[in-house]
Amino acid sequence: MFAIMQVETDERREFRRKMRAKCEFVCKFCQRRFTKSYNLMIHERSHKDDVTFTCEICGKTFKRQDNLKQHRCGWRESGWNP
Amino acid sequence: MVLTKDKAASVAATDEPAKKKSKFSEEEDNSDLESLQSALLGQCLCPIPESVIRRPFQGLKILRHEDAQGYCATTIANWSRDRTLLFVSAVQLLCEESIKQNSRGLVCSKISDICEALVRNRYGLVEYLIELSAHSDRFVSFASGRALSSFFIASRSHVDPRWLERLAENSLSTTHPQKMSFSLDVMKRITEWKDSEEHPLDERDHLPPASCHLLSVSDAELDSSQIKCLCVKALEAKWPAIVEKFDRLLATTPTRDDSTVVTFLGLWEAIISVKANLSIVDTKPFYVHLANFVALLSSRISPIVWKHMLDLFNEVLCYGSTLALQDMLAEEPCSLAHLIVRSVKDWRLLEAIPFRGGSGKFGGGSGDGDKPLLKKAVLLVLKSVAVTVKETRCESSSDSSSSVSSEGEDADDDMAVIERSIREVLRQLDSCVKTLLPFHPETPLAQWVVQLFSDQDDALVEGMVCCLDVTIGLSHRENASQDLKKVLSPAVSLAQFLRTVSYGDDVLLDLLVSNETCFLLYLLRVLKYMRKNWPEFVSACSNELGDIMGVFSRLRLAIERLIARSLFPYNISPVLRLLEKCEQLYDGANP
């Protein structure tokens, strides 16, 4: 009576199995499957503790820009003036 | 938290009778632990004699006695609470210093030696720390849990799986109620451990002294994935019993011990979380009992437990990070989404939210209400709706590509039924939010979602992705409902979002570069939607179109500048191409 509450029938299981076989891109962190490489790239970003902002003086990387700014202040305090 | 000498003493001073304290202070010499702690804070143990480093670990003896409540409690023989606290804090400090130095690739040789001895369990440290879970002093029990989880992380590949099995067994022990919370908390800390960067404030004085004898270590020892995996494996066998225990506890009595329930739900969420980087195969057994817990969401449950349950369900429906990107959704999140949709539609789940902590509809009572709780509930409903639509659409598009037209019509019928249900769920959601918060009755859902989540970017962006995907999912039907399109209008959401960030392209760039929200996915989809439905989008934006396209134009230039300097951290070309196409459409309409 209620279409949302679908019962897991043999056909549905078979359908899921077939779909699984189509997937080509597997996440290296959790082994979930994706059919497009760009979608996998977007998904894998959420697994990472991204280090994306790089200090131009020492090469150290940071996930957040405000942390990099704070780090740069340390260089300035120590007398470094690039 | 690491308790240093002063902190431990002040904690002791607040709780322990003066008489008891003086008895131990005459006999006890804590100089070994004090010098160990101060050397660890200096990040080098080289100046400390080997005998002093090892003395506290030798000859430990656990005593058992019955406490005031009749439970079997433990203490370390001949040690005061101060010395025990100093000891477990020194263990935690030692392990965390070892982890930190290992991640930098250079470790003080004496720190390495003592950690090696502890990991080989030469002094039986693991057993002692687990025994201390039943210490009569809850500070000692807490600090032991912190020390034990740090010890496991520091041990990494050398962990004996039997230790973790013992810890999992400890969580079902009935000899002391503290044991369960202790074990669950240790497992939680291990599961959610991140091998991440240091805080920038820690880095300035992070080098050990020049006299330190440093050893270099290889990258292979840095990763915590193996210990996480062992931890989840050890827990798996006990999980059904643990879940049943909490299910019974929550179903039969008004919750007396919320903190243990919260720890349990936190552990469950940590295991399911995408951020834990655990294999979906390893975590599958932890999806089995979710439906029972949806049924527990009622006014009998305290707001804090409600929040943690909603966090758990929101984690299962990892829409923005995972489900929105897959063509074939796993069975478990789909079942949970169906159950939530049905609970809202047929069993008035939203009316049971303890918004004001009293009794009756939405928690009755008075006051401002619990907005964070409401936000979690709203996000859960939006995700459940999006998952339900996506699943139906994926299955029908797959059916229609390989079958005769009548099956395509069946799929359209399915979507029509789904659409009716979704309309009712969103109607109830809209009515709930407008009853509890001062939104104008005419504000469409697409707008209030952005206003509601404006102080929490991850939920905001995920909520917008859900609304957008539901619109796209339902618009494929020939007779798609126009009222839902209006309620969920992507143009209204986008305009409200850009107003919220004051049309700042730098904010958009930060969101794109960071991985803390699913903004990349949102931008990609909203730009695709704009390109495909340009005339409709233009008319929905009316006089704000110029401002919106101005932000996008500045964003494109900023991205191009970063790409030119090879500073964009990933391939952003698909977004760039879509930005260019939308600009062309805009320029074509406004030459």
XYZ file of C-alpha atoms in Angstrom:
673
model
C 0.000 0.000 0.000
C 2.938 2.269 0.604
C 5.444 2.339 -2.219
C 8.263 3.803 -0.136
C 8.429 0.822 2.150
C 9.750 -1.539 -0.489
C 10.388 -5.113 0.521
C 13.790 -6.563 -0.362
C 12.711 -9.202 -2.879
C 14.933 -11.585 -4.874
C 14.507 -9.355 -7.944
C 15.726 -6.300 -6.049
C 18.683 -8.226 -4.744
C 19.503 -9.382 -8.288
C 19.158 -5.785 -9.498
C 21.587 -4.574 -6.829
C 24.041 -7.323 -7.783
C 23.937 -6.323 -11.478
C 24.388 -2.654 -10.628
C 27.340 -3.464 -8.445
C 29.017 -5.215 -11.364
C 28.713 -2.005 -13.437
C 30.634 0.118 -10.927
C 34.226 0.658 -11.850
C 35.708 3.130 -9.405
C 36.354 1.881 -5.889
C 37.246 4.145 -2.975
C 40.668 3.258 -1.589
C 39.591 4.196 1.944
C 36.209 2.491 2.366
C 35.786 0.365 -0.794
C 32.478 2.016 -1.706
C 31.798 1.936 -5.457
C 31.165 4.729 -7.943
C 30.469 4.792 -11.668
C 32.255 8.088 -12.418
C 35.861 8.893 -11.579
C 35.058 12.524 -10.721
C 32.391 11.391 -8.250
C 34.966 9.095 -6.633
C 37.394 12.026 -6.386
C 34.730 14.156 -4.653
C 33.934 11.295 -2.268
C 37.588 10.560 -1.444
C 38.132 14.184 -0.470
C 35.789 13.644 2.476
C 38.043 10.880 3.827
C 41.154 12.982 3.838
C 42.513 15.275 6.481
C 43.241 17.697 3.708
C 46.382 19.759 3.846
C 45.800 22.305 1.187
C 47.324 25.676 2.104
C 51.097 25.807 1.752
C 53.483 28.201 3.513
C 55.651 29.837 0.856
C 58.567 30.177 3.318
C 58.910 26.681 4.739
C 56.528 24.558 2.631
C 54.426 23.455 5.607
C 50.819 22.685 4.640
C 47.567 23.492 6.424
C 43.940 22.469 6.120
C 42.675 25.939 6.914
C 43.724 29.311 5.624
C 43.438 30.944 9.078
C 45.933 28.405 10.462
C 48.371 29.318 7.683
C 47.904 33.004 8.499
C 48.635 32.270 12.168
C 51.731 30.308 11.129
C 52.948 33.220 8.983
C 52.634 35.493 12.041
C 55.178 33.200 13.751
C 57.658 33.870 10.938
C 57.103 37.592 11.188
C 57.599 37.538 14.984
C 60.871 35.667 14.532
C 62.139 38.513 12.312
C 61.744 36.751 8.939
C 60.770 39.179 6.222
C 60.516 37.527 2.803
C 43.398 15.621 28.909
C 46.745 15.021 30.592
C 46.863 15.718 34.297
C 50.152 17.245 35.344
C 51.299 17.206 38.945
C 49.600 20.482 39.896
C 46.320 19.604 38.179
C 46.239 16.159 39.752
C 46.799 17.678 43.162
C 44.016 20.223 42.703
C 41.601 17.526 41.501
C 42.524 15.463 44.554
C 42.039 18.432 46.844
C 38.437 18.896 45.719
C 37.307 15.336 46.286
C 39.406 13.574 48.868
C 39.172 14.025 52.611
C 42.258 15.734 54.042
C 42.971 12.871 56.460
C 43.422 10.268 53.740
C 45.687 12.536 51.717
C 48.132 13.158 54.512
C 48.405 9.415 55.239
C 49.874 8.797 51.794
C 51.914 11.983 51.421
C 54.201 10.969 54.304
C 55.006 7.617 52.733
C 54.915 8.405 49.077
C 57.748 9.607 46.883
C 56.431 10.819 43.553
C 59.733 12.279 42.361
C 60.117 9.517 39.740
C 56.769 10.335 38.102
C 57.293 14.069 38.473
C 60.686 13.996 36.721
C 59.246 11.664 34.052
C 56.398 14.088 33.386
C 58.570 17.186 33.228
C 61.053 15.445 30.888
C 58.181 14.368 28.648
C 56.940 17.954 28.501
C 60.495 18.806 27.297
C 60.051 16.046 24.663
C 63.165 14.104 25.664
C 63.853 11.389 28.253
C 67.630 11.202 27.621
C 68.669 12.918 30.890
C 66.513 10.603 33.053
C 68.218 7.413 34.282
C 66.692 4.191 32.922
C 65.903 2.973 36.452
C 63.835 6.111 37.205
C 61.884 5.784 33.936
C 61.012 2.149 34.587
C 60.463 2.265 38.350
C 56.763 3.252 38.301
C 55.923 0.380 35.949
C 57.538 -2.315 38.074
C 55.763 -4.346 40.718
C 52.293 -2.846 40.254
C 49.637 -4.759 42.148
C 45.883 -4.370 41.776
C 43.692 -4.729 44.872
C 39.941 -5.401 44.751
C 37.396 -4.340 47.320
C 33.677 -3.710 47.585
C 32.787 -0.019 47.271
C 29.964 1.906 48.975
C 27.457 0.825 46.276
C 28.430 -2.831 46.603
C 30.381 -2.988 43.323
C 33.785 -4.611 42.949
C 36.206 -1.652 42.818
C 39.976 -1.663 42.228
C 43.007 0.311 43.398
C 46.778 0.032 42.938
C 48.288 -1.390 46.130
C 50.072 1.167 48.308
C 49.404 4.003 45.892
C 47.327 7.067 46.716
C 44.851 8.494 44.267
C 47.365 11.312 43.516
C 50.104 8.880 42.565
C 47.706 6.767 40.493
C 46.521 9.867 38.638
C 50.106 11.018 38.073
C 50.993 7.565 36.797
C 48.160 7.181 34.262
C 48.662 10.773 33.100
C 52.380 10.101 32.576
C 51.468 7.030 30.492
C 49.132 9.133 28.351
C 51.744 11.874 27.964
C 54.394 9.316 27.037
C 52.203 7.646 24.392
C 51.041 10.933 22.887
C 54.601 12.268 22.738
C 55.649 9.043 21.018
C 52.782 9.372 18.483
C 53.693 13.001 17.785
C 57.413 12.296 17.381
C 56.716 9.250 15.181
C 54.571 11.366 12.877
C 57.479 13.831 12.534
C 59.844 10.939 11.721
C 62.287 11.552 14.604
C 61.845 9.965 18.047
C 63.841 10.394 21.255
C 65.600 7.004 21.662
C 64.604 6.653 25.325
C 60.956 7.443 24.567
C 61.157 4.818 21.839
C 62.741 2.250 24.238
C 60.182 2.627 27.014
C 57.271 2.587 24.543
C 58.696 -0.558 22.975
C 58.840 -2.208 26.413
C 55.249 -1.190 27.164
C 53.982 -2.348 23.756
C 55.639 -5.744 24.353
C 53.563 -5.673 27.556
C 56.639 -6.324 29.669
C 54.966 -4.739 32.687
C 51.379 -5.880 32.020
C 50.311 -2.246 31.605
C 47.227 -3.028 29.464
C 45.710 -5.248 32.141
C 46.345 -2.639 34.841
C 44.766 0.145 32.834
C 41.683 -1.981 32.067
C 41.430 -2.936 35.772
C 41.512 0.748 36.703
C 38.201 1.179 34.828
C 36.649 0.032 38.118
C 38.678 2.397 40.316
C 36.505 3.910 42.995
C 37.590 7.368 41.865
C 35.998 8.364 38.574
C 38.862 10.722 37.680
C 41.291 7.799 37.791
C 38.938 5.693 35.674
C 38.590 8.518 33.136
C 42.340 9.216 32.961
C 43.059 5.473 32.573
C 40.722 5.355 29.574
C 42.561 8.266 27.953
C 45.920 6.594 28.669
C 44.739 3.253 27.294
C 43.439 4.664 24.002
C 46.674 6.631 23.508
C 48.615 3.454 24.323
C 46.726 1.500 21.617
C 47.289 4.238 19.030
C 50.991 4.391 19.930
C 51.215 0.570 19.656
C 49.603 0.460 16.182
C 50.638 -2.729 14.371
C 52.033 -4.345 17.542
C 48.686 -4.564 19.342
C 47.736 -8.005 20.573
C 44.117 -8.594 19.401
C 43.393 -10.295 22.753
C 43.793 -6.932 24.524
C 41.037 -5.478 22.397
C 38.856 -8.553 22.948
C 39.368 -8.106 26.690
C 38.368 -4.470 26.377
C 35.232 -5.409 24.389
C 34.344 -8.012 27.044
C 34.867 -5.387 29.718
C 32.110 -3.319 28.089
C 29.587 -6.035 28.936
C 30.865 -6.651 32.448
C 28.271 -6.330 35.177
C 30.679 -6.072 38.118
C 30.916 -2.269 37.869
C 28.769 0.134 35.777
C 31.809 2.357 35.051
C 33.453 -0.448 33.052
C 31.007 -0.249 30.173
C 31.394 3.487 29.681
C 35.182 3.159 30.023
C 35.506 0.496 27.321
C 33.131 2.193 24.897
C 34.979 5.488 25.319
C 38.384 3.882 24.671
C 37.033 2.210 21.507
C 35.493 5.510 20.414
C 38.748 7.411 20.847
C 40.618 4.810 18.802
C 38.006 4.775 16.022
C 37.876 8.542 15.648
C 41.646 9.051 15.898
C 43.065 11.220 13.134
C 46.642 10.986 11.908
C 46.579 14.688 11.308
C 48.650 17.810 11.348
C 49.615 19.677 14.468
C 48.015 22.864 15.607
C 50.105 25.830 14.413
C 50.502 27.043 18.013
C 52.217 23.734 18.942
C 54.861 23.901 16.287
C 57.148 26.724 17.366
C 58.875 24.956 20.228
C 58.333 21.412 19.114
C 61.920 20.252 18.719
C 63.549 18.126 21.433
C 66.755 19.610 22.913
C 69.935 19.406 20.818
C 71.438 16.868 23.262
C 68.611 14.364 22.591
C 69.581 11.134 20.886
C 67.053 10.955 18.060
C 66.117 7.909 15.994
C 64.573 8.244 12.560
C 61.444 6.191 11.832
C 59.828 5.146 8.558
C 56.439 6.260 7.211
C 55.077 2.712 7.441
C 54.581 3.097 11.185
C 52.471 6.247 10.975
C 49.066 4.966 9.970
C 46.373 4.152 12.550
C 44.113 2.222 10.129
C 45.289 -1.189 11.347
C 44.506 -0.558 15.014
C 41.121 0.904 14.047
C 40.342 -2.198 12.043
C 41.395 -4.511 14.903
C 39.264 -2.494 17.295
C 36.151 -2.779 15.103
C 36.762 -6.512 14.601
C 37.018 -7.054 18.370
C 33.821 -5.104 18.911
C 31.855 -6.867 16.169
C 31.314 -10.099 18.104
C 29.990 -8.252 21.163
C 28.010 -5.644 19.230
C 24.574 -7.370 19.163
C 24.732 -7.852 22.954
C 25.845 -4.255 23.538
C 23.089 -2.866 21.287
C 20.465 -5.030 22.965
C 21.578 -3.780 26.366
C 21.101 -0.137 25.353
C 17.909 -0.861 23.428
C 16.427 -2.357 26.618
C 17.776 0.436 28.772
C 16.228 3.145 26.591
C 12.947 1.314 26.006
C 12.148 0.311 29.563
C 13.246 3.108 31.870
C 13.520 6.860 31.576
C 17.264 7.284 30.973
C 19.125 7.662 34.240
C 22.604 7.328 32.857
C 22.633 9.565 29.780
C 26.428 9.834 29.683
C 26.921 6.093 29.022
C 24.176 6.157 26.369
C 25.837 9.186 24.760
C 29.227 7.406 24.749
C 27.628 4.341 23.163
C 25.893 6.405 20.456
C 29.114 8.371 19.885
C 31.039 5.134 19.354
C 28.391 3.850 16.929
C 28.527 7.122 14.985
C 32.348 7.059 14.925
C 32.342 3.548 13.418
C 29.781 4.436 10.742
C 31.383 7.803 9.929
C 33.016 8.211 6.516
C 35.786 10.114 8.316
C 36.825 6.943 10.194
C 38.186 5.600 6.875
C 36.994 2.077 7.693
C 36.055 -0.399 4.995
C 32.326 -0.622 4.315
C 32.678 -4.415 4.540
C 34.087 -4.169 8.074
C 31.351 -1.804 9.235
C 28.378 -3.630 7.657
C 27.458 -5.477 10.890
C 27.025 -2.120 12.617
C 24.110 -1.122 10.356
C 21.864 -3.990 11.440
C 20.117 -2.576 14.515
C 19.349 0.961 13.382
C 15.593 0.493 12.866
C 15.025 -0.407 16.549
C 16.556 2.878 17.560
C 14.350 4.943 15.224
C 11.408 3.435 17.091
C 12.902 4.713 20.364
C 12.689 8.365 19.272
C 9.903 9.589 21.519
C 9.202 12.146 24.220
C 10.482 9.634 26.819
C 14.032 10.125 25.544
C 16.034 13.108 26.806
C 17.015 15.900 24.341
C 20.717 15.030 24.627
C 20.071 11.387 23.671
C 17.767 12.570 20.851
C 20.592 14.703 19.485
C 23.075 11.850 19.510
C 20.596 9.498 17.868
C 19.961 12.089 15.149
C 23.738 12.491 14.720
C 24.033 8.742 14.262
C 21.237 8.579 11.664
C 22.633 11.640 9.869
C 25.974 9.861 9.663
C 24.354 6.728 8.192
C 22.725 8.942 5.542
C 26.094 10.342 4.421
C 24.400 12.095 1.501
C 26.762 14.914 0.479
C 29.949 12.889 0.902
C 28.796 9.579 -0.572
C 25.185 8.694 -1.380
C 24.579 11.667 -3.692
C 27.587 10.538 -5.747
C 26.651 6.868 -6.149
C 24.470 5.370 -8.852
C 23.570 2.403 -6.716
C 22.749 3.046 -3.091
C 23.419 0.465 -0.371
C 20.415 -1.213 1.190
C 21.037 -0.003 4.760
C 20.855 3.784 4.284
C 17.852 3.342 1.971
C 15.983 1.331 4.612
C 16.749 3.951 7.245
C 15.613 6.752 4.919
C 12.323 4.926 4.194
C 11.727 4.441 7.884
C 12.344 8.107 8.682
C 10.049 9.214 5.830
C 7.340 6.891 7.051
C 7.841 7.891 10.695
C 7.350 11.558 9.786
C 4.449 10.946 7.422
C 2.446 8.342 9.310
C 3.632 8.413 12.907
C 4.196 12.149 13.426
C 7.861 11.835 14.398
C 8.425 15.597 14.217
C 5.809 16.280 16.894
C 7.821 14.172 19.361
C 10.937 16.394 19.101
C 11.633 17.642 22.664
C 12.259 21.178 21.401
C 11.410 22.879 24.693
C 12.226 19.960 26.967
C 8.735 19.734 28.506
C 5.913 17.326 27.747
C 3.405 17.413 24.885
C 3.732 18.410 21.230
C 7.291 19.586 20.367
C 8.217 19.276 24.016
C 5.605 21.800 25.216
C 7.131 24.183 27.784
C 8.477 27.666 27.130
C 11.745 29.416 26.340
C 13.811 29.729 23.171
C 13.901 26.016 22.495
C 16.665 23.707 21.381
C 17.599 24.979 17.902
C 20.577 22.613 17.412
C 18.213 19.671 18.020
C 15.716 21.002 15.495
C 18.471 21.528 12.907
C 19.637 17.925 13.249
C 16.062 16.696 12.800
C 15.486 18.921 9.736
C 18.702 17.739 8.106
C 17.773 14.108 8.760
C 14.368 14.541 7.104
C 15.893 16.335 4.092
C 18.491 13.591 3.670
C 15.870 10.854 4.017
C 13.722 12.480 1.332
C 16.716 12.933 -0.981
C 17.841 9.308 -0.523
C 14.322 8.003 -1.179
C 13.968 10.042 -4.384
C 17.464 9.132 -5.551
C 16.941 5.429 -4.987
C 13.651 5.398 -6.894
C 15.157 7.430 -9.718
C 18.274 5.251 -10.001
C 16.228 2.080 -10.162
C 13.699 3.460 -12.642
C 16.361 4.937 -14.970
C 18.144 1.609 -14.955
C 14.866 -0.267 -15.609
C 13.739 1.974 -18.444
C 17.048 1.744 -20.289
C 16.745 -2.001 -20.657
C 13.045 -2.711 -20.730
C 9.821 -2.172 -22.564
C 7.836 1.040 -22.180
C 5.252 -0.376 -19.764
C 8.019 -0.840 -17.187
C 9.040 2.756 -17.768
C 5.455 3.746 -17.020
C 5.548 1.649 -13.833
C 8.629 3.551 -12.764
C 6.813 6.819 -13.417
C 3.922 5.549 -11.282
C 6.376 4.686 -8.494
C 7.775 8.188 -8.635
C 4.269 9.653 -8.538
C 3.560 7.762 -5.299
C 6.908 8.836 -3.884
C 6.148 12.426 -4.873
C 2.847 12.387 -2.947
C 4.606 11.049 0.153
C 7.453 13.547 -0.168
C 4.990 16.419 -0.498
C 3.308 15.384 2.752
C 6.642 14.955 4.587
C 7.875 18.371 3.435
C 4.522 19.924 4.373
C 4.883 18.560 7.913
C 8.517 19.699 8.077
C 7.565 23.205 6.955
C 4.736 23.374 9.472
C 6.986 22.087 12.307
C 9.749 24.633 11.646
C 7.301 27.524 11.291
C 5.564 26.544 14.521
C 8.836 26.495 16.445
C 10.768 29.356 14.865
C 9.655 32.846 13.826
C 9.649 32.418 10.037
C 7.076 34.238 7.910
C 4.313 31.778 6.925
C 4.977 32.470 3.233
C 8.743 31.730 3.419
C 9.424 28.784 1.104
C 11.366 25.802 2.460
C 14.175 26.539 -0.037
C 14.746 29.853 1.749
C 14.291 28.957 5.410
C 16.650 25.973 5.064
C 19.468 28.416 4.253
C 18.427 30.796 7.045
C 18.123 27.967 9.577
C 21.578 26.546 8.817
C 23.333 29.861 8.172
C 25.689 29.387 11.162
C 26.716 25.821 10.285
C 28.253 25.534 6.837
C 28.437 21.729 6.502
C 24.727 21.215 7.277
C 23.816 24.273 5.188
C 25.515 22.994 2.051
C 24.268 19.426 2.540
C 20.719 20.716 3.065
C 20.961 22.694 -0.187
C 22.273 19.642 -2.062
C 19.300 17.614 -0.761
C 16.744 20.231 -1.888
C 18.424 20.544 -5.281
C 18.601 16.775 -5.840
C 14.950 16.281 -4.867
C 13.927 18.998 -7.357
C 16.041 17.443 -10.110
C 14.862 13.915 -9.212
C 11.185 14.803 -9.326
C 11.387 17.104 -12.378
C 12.080 14.145 -14.666
C 8.447 13.080 -14.480
C 6.198 14.363 -17.225
C 3.493 15.415 -14.787
C 5.872 16.635 -12.105
C 4.204 18.724 -9.449
C 4.776 22.478 -9.811
C 4.123 23.279 -6.154
C 7.063 21.131 -4.996
C 9.276 22.885 -7.534
C 8.305 26.190 -5.969
C 8.800 24.956 -2.399
C 12.284 23.613 -3.181
C 13.310 26.226 -5.782
C 17.111 25.947 -6.324
C 17.209 29.590 -7.479
C 15.661 30.788 -4.197
C 18.160 28.705 -2.148
C 21.141 29.931 -4.173
C 20.064 33.583 -3.934
C 19.512 33.291 -0.167
C 22.871 31.538 0.258
C 24.753 34.236 -1.667
C 22.991 36.955 0.351
C 24.073 35.112 3.534
C 27.751 35.153 2.463
C 27.420 38.801 1.343
C 28.192 37.834 -2.272
C 31.771 37.043 -1.222
C 33.593 35.027 -3.883
C 36.416 34.430 -1.351
C 33.952 32.543 0.878
C 32.949 30.376 -2.066
C 36.595 29.728 -2.892
C 37.366 28.728 0.713
C 34.403 26.345 0.697
C 35.599 24.854 -2.606
C 39.178 24.321 -1.451
C 38.287 22.946 1.982
C 36.811 19.461 2.302
C 34.752 20.292 5.376
C 31.549 20.747 3.365
C 30.214 19.228 0.137
C 30.283 22.613 -1.606
C 32.120 21.263 -4.675
C 29.219 18.871 -5.270
C 26.650 21.615 -4.672
C 28.326 24.065 -7.057
C 28.696 21.441 -9.753
C 25.036 20.446 -9.529
C 23.594 23.937 -9.207
C 25.601 25.122 -12.246
C 24.388 22.112 -14.250
C 20.847 22.913 -13.156
C 21.247 26.578 -14.183
C 22.612 25.637 -17.613
C 19.797 23.166 -18.237
C 16.967 25.357 -16.936
C 18.319 28.815 -17.822
C 15.063 30.676 -18.647
C 13.337 29.280 -15.562
C 16.346 30.157 -13.390
C 16.469 33.720 -14.747
C 12.791 34.308 -14.014
C 13.108 32.840 -10.471
C 16.092 35.101 -9.664
C 14.442 38.228 -11.099
C 16.513 41.292 -10.107
C 19.193 39.306 -8.215
C 20.576 37.617 -11.339
C 23.242 40.305 -11.875
C 24.591 39.922 -8.324
C 24.616 36.117 -8.586
C 26.458 36.127 -11.912
C 28.882 38.772 -10.569
C 29.959 36.399 -7.756
C 30.352 33.520 -10.197
C 32.421 35.650 -12.564
C 34.798 36.723 -9.764
C 34.987 33.127 -8.536
C 35.969 31.922 -12.046
C 38.769 34.501 -12.230
C 40.042 33.509 -8.764
C 40.058 29.811 -9.746
C 41.875 30.601 -13.003
C 44.549 32.562 -11.105
C 45.113 29.594 -8.748
C 45.247 27.112 -11.630
C 47.793 29.314 -13.451
C 50.060 29.076 -10.382
C 49.338 25.332 -9.954
C 47.874 26.072 -6.535
C 44.426 24.515 -6.895
C 44.565 21.288 -4.879
C 42.473 19.108 -7.199
C 40.979 19.014 -10.706
C 38.433 21.842 -10.790
C 38.000 21.951 -14.613
C 34.391 20.615 -14.662
C 33.309 23.512 -12.419
C 35.311 26.000 -14.458
C 33.700 24.830 -17.708
C 30.216 25.143 -16.201
C 30.977 28.636 -14.861
C 32.066 29.676 -18.367
C 28.922 28.200 -19.955
C 26.609 29.953 -17.492
C 28.458 33.229 -18.084
C 27.980 32.757 -21.826
C 24.255 32.226 -21.278
C 24.122 35.378 -19.156
C 26.141 37.415 -21.662
C 23.886 36.122 -24.460
C 20.828 37.355 -22.598
C 22.524 40.679 -21.624
C 24.857 41.578 -24.521
